Coordinates of C-alpha atoms in Angstrom, one line a residue:
M1 CA 0.0 0.0 0.0
V2 CA 1.1 3.5 -0.7
A3 CA -0.3 6.5 1.0
F4 CA -0.1 10.1 -0.2
V5 CA -0.6 12.8 2.4
G6 CA -1.3 16.3 1.5
D7 CA -0.9 17.8 5.0
E8 CA 2.7 17.6 6.2
G9 CA 1.4 17.4 9.8
A10 CA -0.5 14.2 9.1
I11 CA 2.6 12.4 7.9
Y12 CA 3.6 11.1 11.3
S13 CA 0.0 10.0 12.1
V14 CA -0.3 8.1 8.9
R15 CA 3.1 6.5 9.3
N16 CA 2.2 5.4 12.8
T17 CA -1.1 4.0 11.7
L18 CA 0.5 2.1 8.8
A19 CA 3.3 0.7 11.1
G20 CA 0.7 -0.3 13.6
A21 CA -1.1 -2.2 10.9
G22 CA 2.1 -4.1 10.0
A23 CA 3.0 -2.1 6.8
E24 CA 6.7 -2.0 5.7
G25 CA 8.6 1.2 5.5
I26 CA 10.3 2.0 2.2
D27 CA 13.7 0.9 3.3
E28 CA 12.4 -2.5 4.6
A29 CA 10.5 -3.0 1.4
R30 CA 13.6 -2.3 -0.7
E31 CA 15.6 -4.8 1.3
N32 CA 12.9 -7.4 0.9
W33 CA 12.7 -6.8 -2.8
W34 CA 16.4 -7.3 -3.1
I35 CA 16.3 -10.5 -1.1
G36 CA 13.7 -11.8 -3.5
L37 CA 16.0 -11.1 -6.5
R38 CA 19.3 -11.9 -5.0
D39 CA 19.6 -15.6 -5.5
A40 CA 18.7 -15.5 -9.2
E41 CA 21.0 -12.5 -9.7
D42 CA 23.8 -14.3 -7.9
A43 CA 23.5 -17.4 -10.0
A44 CA 23.4 -15.5 -13.3
Y45 CA 26.3 -13.3 -12.3
E46 CA 28.5 -16.2 -11.2
A47 CA 27.6 -18.2 -14.3
G48 CA 29.4 -15.4 -16.2
G49 CA 32.5 -16.0 -14.2
Q50 CA 32.3 -13.1 -11.8
A51 CA 32.2 -13.2 -8.0
F52 CA 28.8 -11.9 -6.9
Q53 CA 29.6 -11.5 -3.2
T54 CA 32.5 -9.2 -4.1
D55 CA 30.5 -7.1 -6.6
E56 CA 27.1 -7.2 -5.0
G57 CA 27.0 -3.6 -3.8
S58 CA 28.0 -2.2 -7.2
Y59 CA 25.6 -4.6 -9.0
R60 CA 22.7 -3.6 -6.8
R61 CA 23.4 0.2 -7.2
G62 CA 23.4 -0.3 -11.0
F63 CA 19.9 -1.8 -11.0
E64 CA 18.6 0.8 -8.5
D65 CA 20.1 3.7 -10.5
A66 CA 18.4 2.4 -13.7
L67 CA 15.1 2.2 -11.9
K68 CA 15.5 5.8 -10.7
R69 CA 15.9 6.9 -14.4
R70 CA 12.4 5.6 -15.3
G71 CA 12.3 5.6 -19.0
K72 CA 15.2 7.9 -19.6
E73 CA 17.2 5.3 -21.5
S74 CA 20.7 5.8 -22.8
E75 CA 23.3 3.7 -24.5
A76 CA 25.9 5.5 -22.5
P77 CA 25.0 5.4 -18.8
N78 CA 28.2 7.2 -17.8
E79 CA 26.6 10.4 -19.3
F80 CA 24.4 10.8 -16.2
I81 CA 25.3 8.3 -13.6
A82 CA 26.0 9.8 -10.2
S83 CA 26.9 6.5 -8.6
P84 CA 30.0 6.5 -6.4
V85 CA 31.2 3.4 -8.2
G86 CA 31.0 5.0 -11.7
A87 CA 30.0 3.6 -15.0
D88 CA 33.4 2.0 -15.5
N89 CA 32.6 -0.6 -12.9
E90 CA 31.6 -3.7 -14.8
A91 CA 29.2 -5.0 -12.1
F92 CA 27.5 -1.6 -12.0
R93 CA 27.2 -1.3 -15.8
R94 CA 25.9 -4.9 -16.2
C95 CA 23.1 -4.4 -13.7
Y96 CA 22.4 -0.9 -14.9
E97 CA 21.7 -2.3 -18.3
L98 CA 19.6 -5.1 -16.7
G99 CA 17.5 -2.5 -14.9
Q100 CA 17.0 -0.6 -18.1
R101 CA 15.7 -3.7 -19.8
Y102 CA 13.4 -4.4 -16.8
Q103 CA 12.0 -0.9 -17.0
K104 CA 11.4 -1.2 -20.7
A105 CA 9.6 -4.6 -20.3
L106 CA 7.3 -3.0 -17.6
R107 CA 6.5 -0.1 -19.8
E108 CA 5.6 -2.4 -22.7
K109 CA 3.6 -4.7 -20.5
Y110 CA 1.5 -1.9 -18.9
K111 CA 1.7 0.5 -21.9
V112 CA 3.1 3.3 -19.6

């Protein structure tokens, strides 16, 4: 569930109500999302000969950065990437491109 609150003063009340009902916060939801993807991404990455545990942070940042770009595709991610690992990091670049394909598939599926 997502809640939009127009009154800034109501934010805390809504957060407390949602938390009391067992809702996840955004950080917890992001972690659970990654846990759900992690095993498959680990297997695919290691199949390519790379060490996932070593590169996981860069890999994940690449996917998340691609999701933040929502439809602003580019063949040259280093034009706009503000990631601390940079576009020259292979793990970051690989997962950035995966995230771009994921976004494109969602847009096509839902005609967004």
